[in-house]
Amino acid sequence: MTRIGVVTFPGSLDDRDALRAVRLAGAEPVALWHDDADLHGVDAVVLPGGFSYGDYLRCGAIARFSAAMGSIVDAARAGLPVLGICNGFQILCEAHLLPGALTRNQHLHFRNRDQVLRVEHTGTAWTNGYAQGQEILIPVKNGEGCYVADPRTLDELEAEGRVVFRYVGGNPNGSQRDIAGVRNAAGNVVGLMPHPEHAIEALTGPSVDGLGMFTSVLAHLGAPAAATAGAPDGR
Amino acid sequence: MARVVVDVMLKPEILDPAGQAVAGALPRLGVSDVASVRIGKRVEIEFTGEPDLDRAREIADKLLANPVIEDFSIRVEDTPAPAGARAASGPVDAVAGCDPVEPNVSVQTPAALPADTPLVPAQPEGEPGQ
């Protein structure tokens, strides 16, 4: 069975939800520990949301230098699929696996709401199960989710199809060009501020649209998704 | 013990909503002549031995500042030192950001030196000659 690791840092909040999403998608969830450089043979890694190391200095700045991240950076450069959610996205930017940075929300408020995103690119390990331009509804909850990069980098991202998700129906944090998520050049590393792991079943989420990211990586790895996971719906 | 001070500031082109919020509060203090406020971080580093500016710059570049959004400056800060060691306590400024060009390092002799103190170039021990 495909094994997907979820790293727990001191201050991670959504690691349990991410492990659950992995399981519902049909993979074997593997709990990884920030202080352990051993990735235990996982086929993909999720960096969950939360406040790693208390968000001290900058969000993700200290987590980047953890033992687990040292191994993940090397593995990601060799093609390991990595998904960074919220704080995980911040960590990926700090680790220079993704361009840009996440800064304080422009309006200074913590924003917590269900958010419509448009899937702008389906050629990644984590979005191949969506339709190009599909709109999905998943929760966003952050205080420092304003995506910034210099204009040249933004232009490159747009030109190379590396903007993976864009906010629709209102930008919750002031992110430049409404960018909610980006990918690396190879497409194995994706980061986004909203939380797909909170939209995986009707009981607890506003939709099941988030499950598509976890089933996409299974397809990418050539593994079957759980029968109960189904395909991401076309809402 | 000499201390290395690293000041980290958001780049001028990066919006600082927290600074704007502070600026917006100033009229309530009766202050109306402030054009802008920007908030940064000051980090004080104390080495076990002599201050190592190269090492401090590496620390700042890799961890203390994110070159995508922040610039930093480094200096050795005056701390009370025994007589005779004063020449090694001048302010040293180095400004660096994501610009790969080697930062300028200007070394100044403290103005407060007694008149009879020889004005040797202030070059703290362990500081790289640049």
Short mmCIF file of C-alpha atoms in Angstrom, two decimals:
data_model
loop_
_atom_site.label_atom_id
_atom_site.label_comp_id
_atom_site.label_asym_id
_atom_site.label_seq_id
_atom_site.Cartn_x
_atom_site.Cartn_y
_atom_site.Cartn_z
CA MET A 1 0.00 0.00 0.00
CA THR A 2 1.18 3.50 -0.78
CA ARG A 3 2.62 5.17 2.29
CA ILE A 4 2.15 8.89 2.80
CA GLY A 5 3.96 10.59 5.65
CA VAL A 6 2.70 13.56 7.63
CA VAL A 7 5.32 15.48 9.62
CA THR A 8 4.47 16.63 13.13
CA PHE A 9 6.44 19.66 14.28
CA PRO A 10 6.15 21.19 17.74
CA GLY A 11 3.07 23.36 17.24
CA SER A 12 1.55 21.46 14.31
CA LEU A 13 -2.23 21.47 14.54
CA ASP A 14 -3.60 19.71 11.50
CA ASP A 15 -1.34 16.68 11.39
CA ARG A 16 -4.10 14.37 12.65
CA ASP A 17 -6.57 15.65 10.06
CA ALA A 18 -3.96 15.20 7.34
CA LEU A 19 -3.28 11.61 8.46
CA ARG A 20 -7.02 10.96 8.37
CA ALA A 21 -7.30 12.45 4.88
CA VAL A 22 -4.50 10.17 3.71
CA ARG A 23 -6.32 7.16 5.11
CA LEU A 24 -9.69 8.11 3.59
CA ALA A 25 -8.00 8.57 0.23
CA GLY A 26 -6.81 4.99 0.37
CA ALA A 27 -3.18 5.26 1.43
CA GLU A 28 -1.38 4.18 4.57
CA PRO A 29 -0.78 7.21 6.79
CA VAL A 30 2.69 7.37 8.37
CA ALA A 31 3.35 9.76 11.22
CA LEU A 32 6.75 11.42 10.82
CA TRP A 33 8.49 13.34 13.59
CA HIS A 34 10.31 16.65 13.04
CA ASP A 35 13.37 15.49 14.95
CA ASP A 36 13.76 12.27 12.95
CA ALA A 37 15.66 12.49 9.67
CA ASP A 38 14.36 9.04 8.68
CA LEU A 39 11.41 9.31 6.30
CA HIS A 40 10.58 5.62 6.88
CA GLY A 41 10.28 4.84 3.20
CA VAL A 42 7.21 6.97 2.52
CA ASP A 43 6.12 7.57 -1.07
CA ALA A 44 4.97 11.16 -0.46
CA VAL A 45 4.97 13.72 2.35
CA VAL A 46 2.42 16.20 3.65
CA LEU A 47 3.57 19.17 5.74
CA PRO A 48 0.50 20.07 7.80
CA GLY A 49 -0.91 23.33 9.08
CA GLY A 50 -0.34 24.84 12.48
CA PHE A 51 2.26 27.00 14.14
CA SER A 52 5.52 25.07 13.98
CA TYR A 53 7.97 26.23 16.63
CA GLY A 54 5.42 28.80 17.70
CA ASP A 55 5.86 30.70 14.41
CA TYR A 56 8.84 32.30 16.16
CA LEU A 57 11.01 34.57 14.00
CA ARG A 58 8.89 33.92 10.89
CA CYS A 59 6.33 31.26 10.08
CA GLY A 60 8.22 28.15 9.01
CA ALA A 61 11.68 29.68 9.45
CA ILE A 62 12.80 27.35 12.23
CA ALA A 63 10.97 24.25 10.99
CA ARG A 64 12.99 24.52 7.81
CA PHE A 65 16.10 23.51 9.74
CA SER A 66 14.54 20.47 11.42
CA ALA A 67 16.03 17.02 10.86
CA ALA A 68 12.97 15.85 8.92
CA MET A 69 13.06 18.85 6.60
CA GLY A 70 16.72 18.19 5.77
CA SER A 71 15.72 14.80 4.39
CA ILE A 72 12.55 16.12 2.76
CA VAL A 73 14.38 18.88 0.88
CA ASP A 74 16.79 16.33 -0.60
CA ALA A 75 13.99 13.86 -1.41
CA ALA A 76 11.79 16.57 -2.95
CA ARG A 77 14.63 17.61 -5.26
CA ALA A 78 14.82 13.95 -6.31
CA GLY A 79 11.09 13.88 -7.11
CA LEU A 80 9.30 12.91 -3.89
CA PRO A 81 5.79 14.39 -3.95
CA VAL A 82 5.43 16.97 -1.16
CA LEU A 83 2.29 18.92 -0.28
CA GLY A 84 2.57 21.89 2.07
CA ILE A 85 -0.67 23.09 3.62
CA CYS A 86 -0.83 26.50 5.30
CA ASN A 87 2.13 26.37 7.73
CA GLY A 88 3.49 23.62 5.50
CA PHE A 89 3.37 26.03 2.53
CA GLN A 90 5.23 28.59 4.63
CA ILE A 91 7.87 25.97 5.48
CA LEU A 92 8.30 25.05 1.79
CA CYS A 93 8.85 28.72 0.91
CA GLU A 94 11.34 29.15 3.74
CA ALA A 95 13.13 26.01 2.55
CA HIS A 96 13.29 27.50 -0.98
CA LEU A 97 11.47 24.51 -2.43
CA LEU A 98 8.84 27.00 -3.56
CA PRO A 99 9.32 30.64 -4.57
CA GLY A 100 7.94 33.66 -2.73
CA ALA A 101 6.95 34.16 0.88
CA LEU A 102 3.85 34.36 3.05
CA THR A 103 3.39 37.57 5.02
CA ARG A 104 0.87 39.06 7.44
CA ASN A 105 -2.65 39.27 6.05
CA GLN A 106 -3.07 42.75 4.63
CA HIS A 107 -6.07 43.49 6.82
CA LEU A 108 -4.25 42.10 9.89
CA HIS A 109 -7.17 39.83 10.78
CA PHE A 110 -6.99 36.08 11.12
CA ARG A 111 -9.31 34.86 8.36
CA ASN A 112 -11.28 31.66 8.80
CA ARG A 113 -13.90 30.78 6.22
CA ASP A 114 -14.85 28.38 3.48
CA GLN A 115 -13.16 29.57 0.33
CA VAL A 116 -13.69 28.93 -3.35
CA LEU A 117 -10.49 28.20 -5.26
CA ARG A 118 -9.93 27.71 -8.95
CA VAL A 119 -7.62 24.88 -9.92
CA GLU A 120 -5.29 26.61 -12.38
CA HIS A 121 -2.96 23.73 -13.13
CA THR A 122 -3.65 19.99 -13.16
CA GLY A 123 -0.20 18.83 -14.20
CA THR A 124 1.07 18.35 -10.64
CA ALA A 125 1.38 15.28 -8.44
CA TRP A 126 -1.33 16.73 -6.21
CA THR A 127 -3.88 18.13 -8.69
CA ASN A 128 -4.03 15.65 -11.58
CA GLY A 129 -7.47 14.44 -10.45
CA TYR A 130 -9.11 17.82 -10.89
CA ALA A 131 -10.38 19.39 -14.07
CA GLN A 132 -8.56 22.42 -15.41
CA GLY A 133 -10.38 25.52 -14.14
CA GLN A 134 -12.49 23.47 -11.68
CA GLU A 135 -13.74 25.49 -8.74
CA ILE A 136 -13.43 23.80 -5.37
CA LEU A 137 -14.59 24.81 -1.90
CA ILE A 138 -12.21 24.25 1.00
CA PRO A 139 -11.59 26.08 4.29
CA VAL A 140 -8.96 28.77 4.63
CA LYS A 141 -7.69 29.79 8.07
CA ASN A 142 -4.59 31.89 8.48
CA GLY A 143 -3.13 35.10 9.84
CA GLU A 144 -0.07 35.16 7.62
CA GLY A 145 -1.23 33.96 4.26
CA CYS A 146 -0.51 36.94 2.04
CA TYR A 147 1.57 35.53 -0.81
CA VAL A 148 4.27 37.88 -2.06
CA ALA A 149 7.07 37.61 -4.60
CA ASP A 150 8.83 40.12 -6.80
CA PRO A 151 7.03 40.98 -10.07
CA ARG A 152 9.52 39.05 -12.19
CA THR A 153 8.98 35.88 -10.16
CA LEU A 154 5.21 36.33 -10.35
CA ASP A 155 5.40 36.76 -14.12
CA GLU A 156 7.51 33.60 -14.39
CA LEU A 157 5.05 31.65 -12.26
CA GLU A 158 2.17 32.78 -14.45
CA ALA A 159 4.03 32.07 -17.69
CA GLU A 160 5.12 28.59 -16.60
CA GLY A 161 1.73 27.56 -15.25
CA ARG A 162 3.07 27.35 -11.73
CA VAL A 163 0.13 29.11 -10.10
CA VAL A 164 -1.83 26.03 -9.04
CA PHE A 165 -4.71 27.57 -7.09
CA ARG A 166 -6.26 31.02 -7.16
CA TYR A 167 -8.78 32.57 -4.79
CA VAL A 168 -12.20 33.14 -6.35
CA GLY A 169 -14.96 35.32 -4.92
CA GLY A 170 -12.74 37.41 -2.68
CA ASN A 171 -9.11 37.33 -1.69
CA PRO A 172 -8.93 36.42 2.02
CA ASN A 173 -5.49 37.80 2.80
CA GLY A 174 -4.28 40.20 0.12
CA SER A 175 -2.17 37.63 -1.75
CA GLN A 176 -0.65 39.04 -4.91
CA ARG A 177 -2.61 38.10 -8.04
CA ASP A 178 -5.04 36.14 -5.83
CA ILE A 179 -2.50 33.31 -5.58
CA ALA A 180 -3.56 30.59 -3.14
CA GLY A 181 -1.05 27.92 -4.12
CA VAL A 182 2.01 27.35 -6.30
CA ARG A 183 4.18 24.47 -7.46
CA ASN A 184 7.85 23.89 -8.16
CA ALA A 185 9.08 23.56 -11.73
CA ALA A 186 8.85 19.76 -11.68
CA GLY A 187 5.33 19.74 -10.24
CA ASN A 188 6.04 17.30 -7.41
CA VAL A 189 6.06 20.03 -4.75
CA VAL A 190 2.85 22.02 -4.20
CA GLY A 191 2.01 24.48 -1.44
CA LEU A 192 -1.27 26.20 -0.67
CA MET A 193 -2.69 28.21 2.21
CA PRO A 194 -6.23 26.71 2.31
CA HIS A 195 -6.81 23.33 3.94
CA PRO A 196 -7.83 20.41 1.71
CA GLU A 197 -7.58 18.03 4.69
CA HIS A 198 -10.58 19.81 6.23
CA ALA A 199 -12.76 19.12 3.19
CA ILE A 200 -12.70 15.35 2.87
CA GLU A 201 -16.07 14.21 4.20
CA ALA A 202 -19.54 15.69 4.44
CA LEU A 203 -19.74 15.38 8.22
CA THR A 204 -16.86 17.73 9.00
CA GLY A 205 -16.21 19.83 5.92
CA PRO A 206 -18.01 22.19 3.57
CA SER A 207 -17.37 19.74 0.71
CA VAL A 208 -15.23 16.73 -0.14
CA ASP A 209 -13.27 18.73 -2.72
CA GLY A 210 -10.04 18.52 -0.70
CA LEU A 211 -9.85 14.74 -1.03
CA GLY A 212 -8.86 15.19 -4.67
CA MET A 213 -5.35 16.28 -3.67
CA PHE A 214 -4.78 13.09 -1.73
CA THR A 215 -6.25 10.85 -4.43
CA SER A 216 -4.27 12.75 -7.09
CA VAL A 217 -0.98 11.80 -5.49
CA LEU A 218 -2.06 8.16 -5.41
CA ALA A 219 -2.77 8.34 -9.15
CA HIS A 220 0.59 10.06 -9.63
CA LEU A 221 2.25 7.17 -7.80
CA GLY A 222 0.30 4.61 -9.80
CA ALA A 223 -1.70 3.39 -6.81
CA PRO A 224 -5.46 2.92 -6.63
CA ALA A 225 -7.50 5.30 -4.48
CA ALA A 226 -9.93 3.92 -1.91
CA ALA A 227 -13.25 2.86 -3.42
CA THR A 228 -15.00 5.06 -0.90
CA ALA A 229 -12.88 8.06 -1.85
CA GLY A 230 -14.35 8.23 -5.33
CA ALA A 231 -13.36 10.90 -7.79
CA PRO A 232 -13.37 14.51 -6.75
CA ASP A 233 -16.84 15.75 -7.48
CA GLY A 234 -17.35 18.36 -10.13
CA ARG A 235 -19.05 20.99 -8.02
CA MET B 1 31.81 40.76 25.70
CA ALA B 2 30.99 42.37 22.39
CA ARG B 3 27.60 41.88 20.92
CA VAL B 4 26.58 41.66 17.30
CA VAL B 5 23.29 43.36 16.54
CA VAL B 6 21.27 42.35 13.49
CA ASP B 7 18.44 44.61 12.39
CA VAL B 8 15.90 42.95 10.10
CA MET B 9 13.50 45.13 8.13
CA LEU B 10 10.88 44.36 5.53
CA LYS B 11 12.04 45.51 2.11
CA PRO B 12 10.69 48.93 1.17
CA GLU B 13 8.41 47.46 -1.49
CA ILE B 14 6.82 44.95 0.91
CA LEU B 15 3.64 46.18 2.55
CA ASP B 16 3.88 46.44 6.34
CA PRO B 17 0.27 46.37 7.57
CA ALA B 18 1.38 46.26 11.22
CA GLY B 19 3.42 49.42 10.74
CA GLN B 20 0.45 51.03 9.01
CA ALA B 21 -1.75 50.14 11.96
CA VAL B 22 0.70 51.81 14.34
CA ALA B 23 0.86 54.88 12.11
CA GLY B 24 -2.93 54.94 12.09
CA ALA B 25 -2.99 55.02 15.90
CA LEU B 26 -0.65 58.00 16.22
CA PRO B 27 -3.30 60.71 15.70
CA ARG B 28 -4.93 59.38 18.87
CA LEU B 29 -1.74 60.40 20.67
CA GLY B 30 -2.02 63.85 19.15
CA VAL B 31 0.77 63.09 16.68
CA SER B 32 -0.08 64.24 13.20
CA ASP B 33 3.30 64.74 11.50
CA VAL B 34 4.36 61.11 10.95
CA ALA B 35 4.36 60.03 7.32
CA SER B 36 4.92 56.32 7.87
CA VAL B 37 5.93 53.67 10.40
CA ARG B 38 7.65 50.42 9.54
CA ILE B 39 8.32 47.65 12.03
CA GLY B 40 11.34 45.38 12.03
CA LYS B 41 13.23 43.09 14.37
CA ARG B 42 16.41 43.64 16.33
CA VAL B 43 18.39 40.49 17.13
CA GLU B 44 21.30 40.57 19.58
CA ILE B 45 23.90 37.85 19.22
CA GLU B 46 26.58 37.24 21.82
CA PHE B 47 29.41 34.96 20.79
CA THR B 48 31.33 32.99 23.36
CA GLY B 49 34.52 34.58 22.05
CA GLU B 50 35.22 37.57 19.83
CA PRO B 51 32.31 38.76 17.68
CA ASP B 52 32.43 37.04 14.33
CA LEU B 53 30.80 39.27 11.72
CA ASP B 54 31.14 36.68 8.97
CA ARG B 55 29.38 34.12 11.10
CA ALA B 56 26.74 36.65 12.13
CA ARG B 57 26.14 37.52 8.48
CA GLU B 58 25.68 33.82 7.69
CA ILE B 59 23.21 33.47 10.56
CA ALA B 60 21.28 36.50 9.38
CA ASP B 61 21.24 35.43 5.76
CA LYS B 62 20.19 31.83 6.43
CA LEU B 63 17.82 32.24 9.35
CA LEU B 64 17.17 35.69 10.78
CA ALA B 65 16.04 37.30 7.54
CA ASN B 66 14.13 35.94 4.56
CA PRO B 67 15.81 37.53 1.54
CA VAL B 68 12.57 37.34 -0.43
CA ILE B 69 10.94 39.96 1.79
CA GLU B 70 13.56 41.32 4.18
CA ASP B 71 16.88 43.17 4.33
CA PHE B 72 19.23 43.09 7.27
CA SER B 73 22.10 45.12 8.64
CA ILE B 74 24.80 43.98 11.04
CA ARG B 75 26.95 45.90 13.49
CA VAL B 76 29.07 45.30 16.53
CA GLU B 77 27.57 47.14 19.45
CA ASP B 78 29.54 49.02 22.08
CA THR B 79 29.63 47.29 25.41
CA PRO B 80 31.59 48.54 28.44
CA ALA B 81 35.15 47.41 27.89
CA PRO B 82 38.39 47.80 29.82
CA ALA B 83 40.56 50.85 29.03
CA GLY B 84 42.74 50.20 26.02
CA ALA B 85 40.14 48.06 24.31
CA ARG B 86 38.08 51.04 23.17
CA ALA B 87 39.47 51.08 19.65
CA ALA B 88 37.84 47.71 19.09
CA SER B 89 34.37 48.90 19.91
CA GLY B 90 33.48 51.18 17.05
CA PRO B 91 30.23 50.72 15.17
CA VAL B 92 30.55 48.50 12.14
CA ASP B 93 27.84 48.53 9.59
CA ALA B 94 27.21 46.06 6.87
CA VAL B 95 24.05 46.14 4.83
CA ALA B 96 22.99 43.11 2.94
CA GLY B 97 19.85 41.79 1.37
CA CYS B 98 19.39 39.30 -1.39
CA ASP B 99 21.89 41.30 -3.40
CA PRO B 100 24.80 38.95 -3.96
CA VAL B 101 27.24 41.84 -4.11
CA GLU B 102 29.57 41.87 -1.12
CA PRO B 103 28.14 44.40 1.33
CA ASN B 104 30.06 47.54 2.15
CA VAL B 105 31.60 47.51 5.56
CA SER B 106 32.37 50.92 6.93
CA VAL B 107 34.40 51.21 10.07
CA GLN B 108 34.32 54.35 12.10
CA THR B 109 36.42 55.40 15.03
CA PRO B 110 34.22 56.40 17.94
CA ALA B 111 33.93 60.18 18.20
CA ALA B 112 33.95 60.01 21.95
CA LEU B 113 37.58 58.87 22.19
CA PRO B 114 39.85 60.93 24.41
CA ALA B 115 42.02 63.33 22.40
CA ASP B 116 45.22 61.47 23.24
CA THR B 117 43.96 58.11 22.04
CA PRO B 118 45.75 57.07 18.85
CA LEU B 119 43.26 56.98 16.02
CA VAL B 120 44.14 53.57 14.71
CA PRO B 121 41.73 52.04 12.23
CA ALA B 122 39.16 50.29 14.36
CA GLN B 123 39.44 46.66 13.36
CA PRO B 124 38.03 44.41 16.03
CA GLU B 125 39.87 41.17 16.49
CA GLY B 126 38.27 38.40 14.56
CA GLU B 127 36.54 40.76 12.19
CA PRO B 128 37.17 39.96 8.56
CA GLY B 129 39.17 42.54 6.70
CA GLN B 130 36.97 43.74 3.87
#
